[in-house]
């Protein structure tokens, strides 16, 4: 089976195809969704900051129009990426997730970080270029570790003050320069709950375009310590029995996948598949 969506660096001088428009208020959509005929979209009253050719969906080219601000387009509204993830078709969410990461990068790399002069788009490469500095800036990806810690029938879940009321999830945190994935995991777990872990096992990865995380998922076993929550970051953390779990994260997240795999193994059920 061929993939419906493949990324590509397309020439913005070539006309036609489809396009998505992204503003600080999210993606433009109407009754037909978030993809519009590109030439029609460019005739609307949009304040375009940058245009990037991003790939092919079902054989058609797709471009991104990154906008300064959200403007009125008759019959259309704006909606954030998270809503597309929760409600919509997974392939469309992948297109928009990629568009969002390219849009964030394009918006934040208009000027050279070394000399402050405007940068230009490199043809056929996903890079912004400063000629005087001979400096290229590529889209930023932030590696983040995410881990389910278990102790027999119990799993450790925590709440950040940012979570939806009642929801508990696995621990996560960004890698810092100088550390391996495993060192990052051990540090984050110590910082957030003061627990020690052992038998760290890699489970899989997921792109998390909010705004540019690359989630590396692990399973680890409890090795010692009592839960002490990190002030401001962790509101509550508890051991939950697999038979009595609190409200969990969204089904497409790797956090949910790590939990569901372990619960399935404990209960002898079929294991879920990690959404890409
Ligand atoms: N897909 C999933 O299932 C899932 C689940 C949980 C968390 N996440 C994601 O994992 C990431 C990390 O989780 P967290 O919020 O607990 O991180 P964290 O524990 O590292 O704490 C967040 C803090 O890290 C710092 N920070 C922000 N961006 C950073 C970056 N790019 N590099 C280094 N430090 C940075 C900030 O001080 C921020 O307050 C977030 O993007 C979060 O959305 C994804
Ligand atoms: Mg964290
Ligand atoms: Zn420069």
Short mmCIF file of C-alpha atoms and ligand atoms in Angstrom, two decimals:
data_model
loop_
_atom_site.label_atom_id
_atom_site.label_comp_id
_atom_site.label_asym_id
_atom_site.label_seq_id
_atom_site.Cartn_x
_atom_site.Cartn_y
_atom_site.Cartn_z
CA UNK A 1 0.00 0.00 0.00
CA UNK A 2 1.40 3.42 -0.91
CA UNK A 3 1.34 6.13 1.74
CA UNK A 4 -1.37 8.76 1.27
CA UNK A 5 0.99 11.48 2.56
CA UNK A 6 4.68 11.98 1.84
CA UNK A 7 6.71 15.08 2.69
CA UNK A 8 8.74 16.88 0.00
CA UNK A 9 10.38 20.25 -0.59
CA UNK A 10 8.34 21.69 -3.49
CA UNK A 11 9.06 24.71 -5.66
CA UNK A 12 6.80 27.60 -4.62
CA UNK A 13 7.09 29.14 -8.14
CA UNK A 14 5.12 26.22 -9.63
CA UNK A 15 1.38 27.08 -9.58
CA UNK A 16 -1.56 24.86 -8.63
CA UNK A 17 -2.18 22.07 -6.17
CA UNK A 18 -3.67 22.32 -2.70
CA UNK A 19 -2.69 24.49 0.25
CA UNK A 20 -3.28 24.90 3.97
CA UNK A 21 -3.24 28.26 5.75
CA UNK A 22 -1.96 28.62 9.31
CA UNK A 23 -2.21 31.66 11.57
CA UNK A 24 -1.58 32.12 15.31
CA UNK A 25 -5.24 30.99 15.71
CA UNK A 26 -4.69 27.65 13.98
CA UNK A 27 -5.58 26.29 10.55
CA UNK A 28 -8.24 27.66 8.20
CA UNK A 29 -11.06 25.18 7.52
CA UNK A 30 -14.52 24.96 6.01
CA UNK A 31 -17.05 22.16 5.46
CA UNK A 32 -14.57 20.35 3.18
CA UNK A 33 -11.74 20.46 5.74
CA UNK A 34 -8.40 22.28 5.96
CA UNK A 35 -7.12 21.77 2.39
CA UNK A 36 -8.05 24.39 -0.21
CA UNK A 37 -7.25 24.89 -3.90
CA UNK A 38 -3.99 26.85 -3.63
CA UNK A 39 -4.69 29.48 -6.30
CA UNK A 40 -8.11 30.24 -4.74
CA UNK A 41 -6.53 30.51 -1.28
CA UNK A 42 -3.88 32.96 -2.53
CA UNK A 43 -6.60 35.24 -3.94
CA UNK A 44 -8.10 35.66 -0.45
CA UNK A 45 -7.14 38.60 1.75
CA UNK A 46 -4.36 36.83 3.72
CA UNK A 47 -1.23 38.38 5.25
CA UNK A 48 1.30 35.77 4.04
CA UNK A 49 4.55 35.62 6.04
CA UNK A 50 6.03 32.66 4.14
CA UNK A 51 5.06 29.96 1.66
CA UNK A 52 6.55 26.47 1.71
CA UNK A 53 5.86 23.44 -0.50
CA UNK A 54 5.49 20.63 2.04
CA UNK A 55 4.56 17.37 0.27
CA UNK A 56 2.03 15.25 -1.61
CA UNK A 57 -1.36 14.07 -0.36
CA UNK A 58 -3.10 11.44 -2.51
CA UNK A 59 -0.83 12.47 -5.42
CA UNK A 60 -1.56 16.22 -5.19
CA UNK A 61 1.00 18.82 -4.15
CA UNK A 62 0.42 20.58 -0.81
CA UNK A 63 1.78 24.01 0.13
CA UNK A 64 1.66 25.86 3.44
CA UNK A 65 0.78 29.54 3.70
CA UNK A 66 2.12 30.76 7.06
CA UNK A 67 0.22 33.93 7.99
CA UNK A 68 1.00 36.91 10.20
CA UNK A 69 -2.51 36.93 11.62
CA UNK A 70 -5.92 35.30 11.18
CA UNK A 71 -8.14 37.18 8.73
CA UNK A 72 -11.82 36.78 7.80
CA UNK A 73 -12.38 34.34 4.94
CA UNK A 74 -16.07 33.94 3.97
CA UNK A 75 -17.50 30.56 5.04
CA UNK A 76 -14.30 29.59 6.91
CA UNK A 77 -13.09 29.46 10.54
CA UNK A 78 -9.81 28.79 12.37
CA UNK A 79 -9.05 25.73 14.51
CA UNK A 80 -5.98 24.62 16.50
CA UNK A 81 -3.91 21.51 15.66
CA UNK A 82 -4.92 19.73 18.88
CA UNK A 83 -8.59 19.73 17.80
CA UNK A 84 -7.63 18.18 14.43
CA UNK A 85 -5.70 15.47 16.31
CA UNK A 86 -8.60 14.65 18.62
CA UNK A 87 -11.46 14.84 16.11
CA UNK A 88 -10.18 14.21 12.63
CA UNK A 89 -8.70 11.86 10.08
CA UNK A 90 -5.21 10.77 11.18
CA UNK A 91 -3.60 11.41 7.75
CA UNK A 92 -4.92 14.98 7.70
CA UNK A 93 -3.59 15.45 11.23
CA UNK A 94 -0.15 14.25 9.99
CA UNK A 95 -0.24 16.80 7.13
CA UNK A 96 -1.24 19.60 9.50
CA UNK A 97 1.24 18.50 12.18
CA UNK A 98 4.06 18.69 9.64
CA UNK A 99 2.75 22.02 8.30
CA UNK A 100 2.65 23.38 11.86
CA UNK A 101 6.30 22.45 12.49
CA UNK A 102 7.44 23.97 9.19
CA UNK A 103 5.32 27.08 9.89
CA UNK A 104 6.75 27.52 13.40
CA UNK A 105 10.29 27.20 12.03
CA UNK A 106 9.63 29.57 9.08
CA UNK A 107 8.13 32.16 11.46
CA UNK A 108 11.01 31.92 13.95
CA UNK A 109 13.89 31.82 11.42
CA UNK A 110 13.22 34.84 9.23
CA UNK A 111 16.37 36.50 10.61
CA UNK A 112 19.85 35.13 11.12
CA UNK A 113 20.55 34.20 14.75
CA UNK A 114 24.20 35.16 14.24
CA UNK A 115 24.04 38.60 12.53
CA UNK A 116 20.33 39.56 12.60
CA UNK A 117 20.00 40.05 8.81
CA UNK A 118 17.03 38.59 6.86
CA UNK A 119 17.51 34.95 5.79
CA UNK A 120 16.38 33.43 2.48
CA UNK A 121 14.77 30.05 1.67
CA UNK A 122 17.19 27.54 0.14
CA UNK A 123 15.68 26.01 -3.03
CA UNK A 124 15.11 22.22 -2.85
CA UNK A 125 16.18 22.06 0.79
CA UNK A 126 14.26 22.68 4.03
CA UNK A 127 16.65 25.35 5.21
CA UNK A 128 16.89 29.12 5.72
CA UNK A 129 20.19 30.67 4.70
CA UNK A 130 22.27 33.71 5.67
CA UNK A 131 24.84 34.40 2.94
CA UNK A 132 27.23 36.73 4.86
CA UNK A 133 27.47 34.14 7.68
CA UNK A 134 27.18 31.07 5.38
CA UNK A 135 24.75 29.77 8.02
CA UNK A 136 21.87 27.37 7.44
CA UNK A 137 19.00 26.94 9.91
CA UNK A 138 16.96 23.73 9.76
CA UNK A 139 13.61 22.95 11.39
CA UNK A 140 14.08 22.37 15.11
CA UNK A 141 13.18 19.03 16.68
CA UNK A 142 13.28 18.68 20.48
CA UNK A 143 13.92 15.14 21.76
CA UNK A 144 11.76 14.34 24.81
CA UNK A 145 11.80 11.19 26.91
CA UNK A 146 8.52 9.73 28.09
CA UNK A 147 8.40 6.77 30.48
CA UNK A 148 5.91 4.46 32.11
CA UNK A 149 7.28 3.25 35.46
CA UNK A 150 5.76 0.05 36.79
CA UNK A 151 5.83 -2.01 40.01
CA UNK A 152 3.97 -5.29 39.40
CA UNK A 153 0.27 -4.47 38.98
CA UNK A 154 0.90 -0.80 39.77
CA UNK A 155 1.89 2.01 37.40
CA UNK A 156 3.19 5.46 38.32
CA UNK A 157 1.17 8.32 36.82
CA UNK A 158 1.37 12.03 37.52
CA UNK A 159 -0.53 15.25 36.95
CA UNK A 160 0.92 18.49 35.65
CA UNK A 161 -1.00 21.65 36.58
CA UNK A 162 -1.40 22.13 32.78
CA UNK A 163 -3.44 18.89 32.32
CA UNK A 164 -7.22 18.66 31.87
CA UNK A 165 -8.86 18.19 35.31
CA UNK A 166 -8.54 14.63 36.62
CA UNK A 167 -6.19 13.31 33.91
CA UNK A 168 -2.98 11.49 34.97
CA UNK A 169 -0.16 10.62 32.55
CA UNK A 170 3.34 9.18 32.27
CA UNK A 171 6.40 11.28 33.17
CA UNK A 172 8.12 13.21 30.36
CA UNK A 173 10.88 15.74 29.86
CA UNK A 174 13.22 17.32 27.32
CA UNK A 175 16.77 16.09 26.72
CA UNK A 176 19.51 18.51 27.73
CA UNK A 177 22.83 18.88 25.89
CA UNK A 178 25.37 16.31 26.99
CA UNK A 179 23.04 13.50 28.03
CA UNK A 180 21.92 10.22 26.47
CA UNK A 181 18.24 9.30 26.24
CA UNK A 182 18.62 7.00 29.27
CA UNK A 183 20.46 9.64 31.33
CA UNK A 184 17.73 12.15 30.51
CA UNK A 185 15.04 9.68 31.58
CA UNK A 186 16.76 8.93 34.91
CA UNK A 187 17.28 12.68 35.60
CA UNK A 188 13.70 13.62 34.72
CA UNK A 189 12.25 10.87 36.92
CA UNK A 190 14.47 11.94 39.84
CA UNK A 191 13.56 15.60 39.37
CA UNK A 192 9.84 15.06 39.02
CA UNK A 193 9.13 12.32 41.63
CA UNK A 194 12.47 11.40 43.31
CA UNK A 195 12.12 7.74 42.26
CA UNK A 196 14.91 5.45 41.02
CA UNK A 197 14.30 3.17 38.02
CA UNK A 198 15.90 0.04 36.47
CA UNK A 199 15.52 -2.19 33.36
CA UNK A 200 14.88 0.73 30.98
CA UNK A 201 13.42 -0.52 27.69
CA UNK A 202 12.82 1.48 24.52
CA UNK A 203 9.20 1.10 23.30
CA UNK A 204 8.90 3.40 20.26
CA UNK A 205 8.73 7.01 19.17
CA UNK A 206 6.20 9.58 18.05
CA UNK A 207 6.36 13.00 16.46
CA UNK A 208 4.58 15.45 18.79
CA UNK A 209 4.18 18.74 16.88
CA UNK A 210 3.29 20.89 19.94
CA UNK A 211 5.40 22.68 18.86
CA UNK A 212 8.34 20.40 17.85
CA UNK A 213 8.86 17.46 20.21
CA UNK A 214 10.12 14.05 19.17
CA UNK A 215 8.83 11.69 21.87
CA UNK A 216 11.04 8.68 22.67
CA UNK A 217 8.94 6.24 24.70
CA UNK A 218 10.28 3.88 27.36
CA UNK A 219 9.17 1.38 29.96
CA UNK A 220 11.08 1.20 33.25
CA UNK A 221 10.70 -0.72 36.49
CA UNK A 222 10.64 0.82 39.95
CA UNK A 223 13.96 0.42 41.76
CA UNK A 224 13.52 2.48 44.93
CA UNK A 225 12.48 5.68 46.67
CA UNK A 226 9.26 7.34 47.84
CA UNK A 227 7.27 9.71 45.62
CA UNK A 228 8.07 13.38 46.26
CA UNK A 229 6.47 15.70 43.69
CA UNK A 230 8.53 18.47 42.09
CA UNK A 231 7.15 21.85 43.07
CA UNK A 232 5.29 23.73 40.27
CA UNK A 233 5.84 20.91 37.68
CA UNK A 234 4.01 17.95 39.27
CA UNK A 235 0.72 18.59 41.07
CA UNK A 236 0.23 14.95 42.15
CA UNK A 237 1.79 11.54 41.42
CA UNK A 238 0.50 8.16 42.57
CA UNK A 239 0.81 4.41 42.06
CA UNK A 240 -2.38 3.22 40.34
CA UNK A 241 -3.48 -0.41 40.10
CA UNK A 242 -4.01 -1.56 36.48
CA UNK A 243 -7.57 -2.54 37.50
CA UNK A 244 -8.37 0.94 38.82
CA UNK A 245 -6.96 3.69 36.57
CA UNK A 246 -7.78 7.42 36.57
CA UNK A 247 -8.79 9.36 33.40
CA UNK A 248 -5.91 8.86 30.92
CA UNK A 249 -4.39 10.93 28.06
CA UNK A 250 -5.83 11.02 24.50
CA UNK A 251 -5.83 7.67 22.70
CA UNK A 252 -3.46 8.81 19.90
CA UNK A 253 -0.68 9.89 22.29
CA UNK A 254 2.39 7.78 23.03
CA UNK A 255 1.67 8.31 26.75
CA UNK A 256 -1.58 6.40 26.31
CA UNK A 257 0.13 3.76 24.18
CA UNK A 258 2.75 3.05 26.89
CA UNK A 259 -0.02 2.64 29.48
CA UNK A 260 -2.26 0.53 27.22
CA UNK A 261 0.59 -1.85 26.26
CA UNK A 262 1.44 -2.55 29.89
CA UNK A 263 -2.17 -2.96 30.96
CA UNK A 264 -2.78 -5.33 28.00
CA UNK A 265 0.26 -7.41 29.01
CA UNK A 266 -0.83 -7.64 32.67
CA UNK A 267 -4.39 -8.57 31.72
CA UNK A 268 -3.44 -10.87 28.83
CA UNK A 269 -5.24 -8.75 26.21
CA UNK A 270 -4.12 -7.97 22.63
CA UNK A 271 -1.51 -5.18 22.49
CA UNK A 272 -2.40 -1.85 20.84
CA UNK A 273 -0.48 -0.32 17.90
CA UNK A 274 1.43 2.95 18.33
CA UNK A 275 -0.10 5.73 16.16
CA UNK A 276 2.59 7.30 13.95
N1 LIG B 1 2.71 12.61 23.13
C1 LIG B 1 2.57 12.39 24.42
O1 LIG B 1 1.98 11.37 24.81
C2 LIG B 1 3.11 13.33 25.44
C3 LIG B 1 2.84 13.14 26.78
C4 LIG B 1 3.44 13.97 27.73
C5 LIG B 1 4.25 15.01 27.32
N2 LIG B 1 4.45 15.22 25.99
C6 LIG B 1 5.32 16.29 25.54
O2 LIG B 1 6.62 16.07 26.02
C7 LIG B 1 7.30 17.28 26.12
C8 LIG B 1 8.04 17.34 27.42
O3 LIG B 1 7.16 17.22 28.49
P1 LIG B 1 7.19 18.19 29.76
O4 LIG B 1 6.34 19.37 29.45
O5 LIG B 1 6.87 17.38 30.95
O6 LIG B 1 8.73 18.67 29.77
P2 LIG B 1 9.70 19.01 31.00
O7 LIG B 1 9.47 18.09 32.12
O8 LIG B 1 11.08 19.09 30.42
O9 LIG B 1 9.22 20.44 31.50
C9 LIG B 1 8.84 21.50 30.67
C10 LIG B 1 9.85 22.62 30.85
O10 LIG B 1 10.98 22.35 30.05
C11 LIG B 1 11.50 23.54 29.49
N3 LIG B 1 11.47 23.43 28.03
C12 LIG B 1 10.48 23.77 27.17
N4 LIG B 1 10.82 23.51 25.89
C13 LIG B 1 12.06 22.96 25.94
C14 LIG B 1 12.93 22.45 24.95
N5 LIG B 1 12.59 22.44 23.64
N6 LIG B 1 14.11 21.95 25.35
C15 LIG B 1 14.46 21.93 26.65
N7 LIG B 1 13.66 22.39 27.64
C16 LIG B 1 12.48 22.90 27.29
C17 LIG B 1 10.64 24.66 30.01
O11 LIG B 1 11.26 25.20 31.15
C18 LIG B 1 9.35 23.96 30.37
O12 LIG B 1 8.64 24.62 31.39
C19 LIG B 1 6.25 18.37 25.90
O13 LIG B 1 6.36 18.83 24.57
C20 LIG B 1 4.95 17.66 26.07
O14 LIG B 1 3.90 18.22 25.31
C21 LIG B 1 3.91 14.39 25.05
MG1 LIG B 2 7.89 16.84 32.60
ZN1 LIG B 3 24.00 36.03 9.48
#
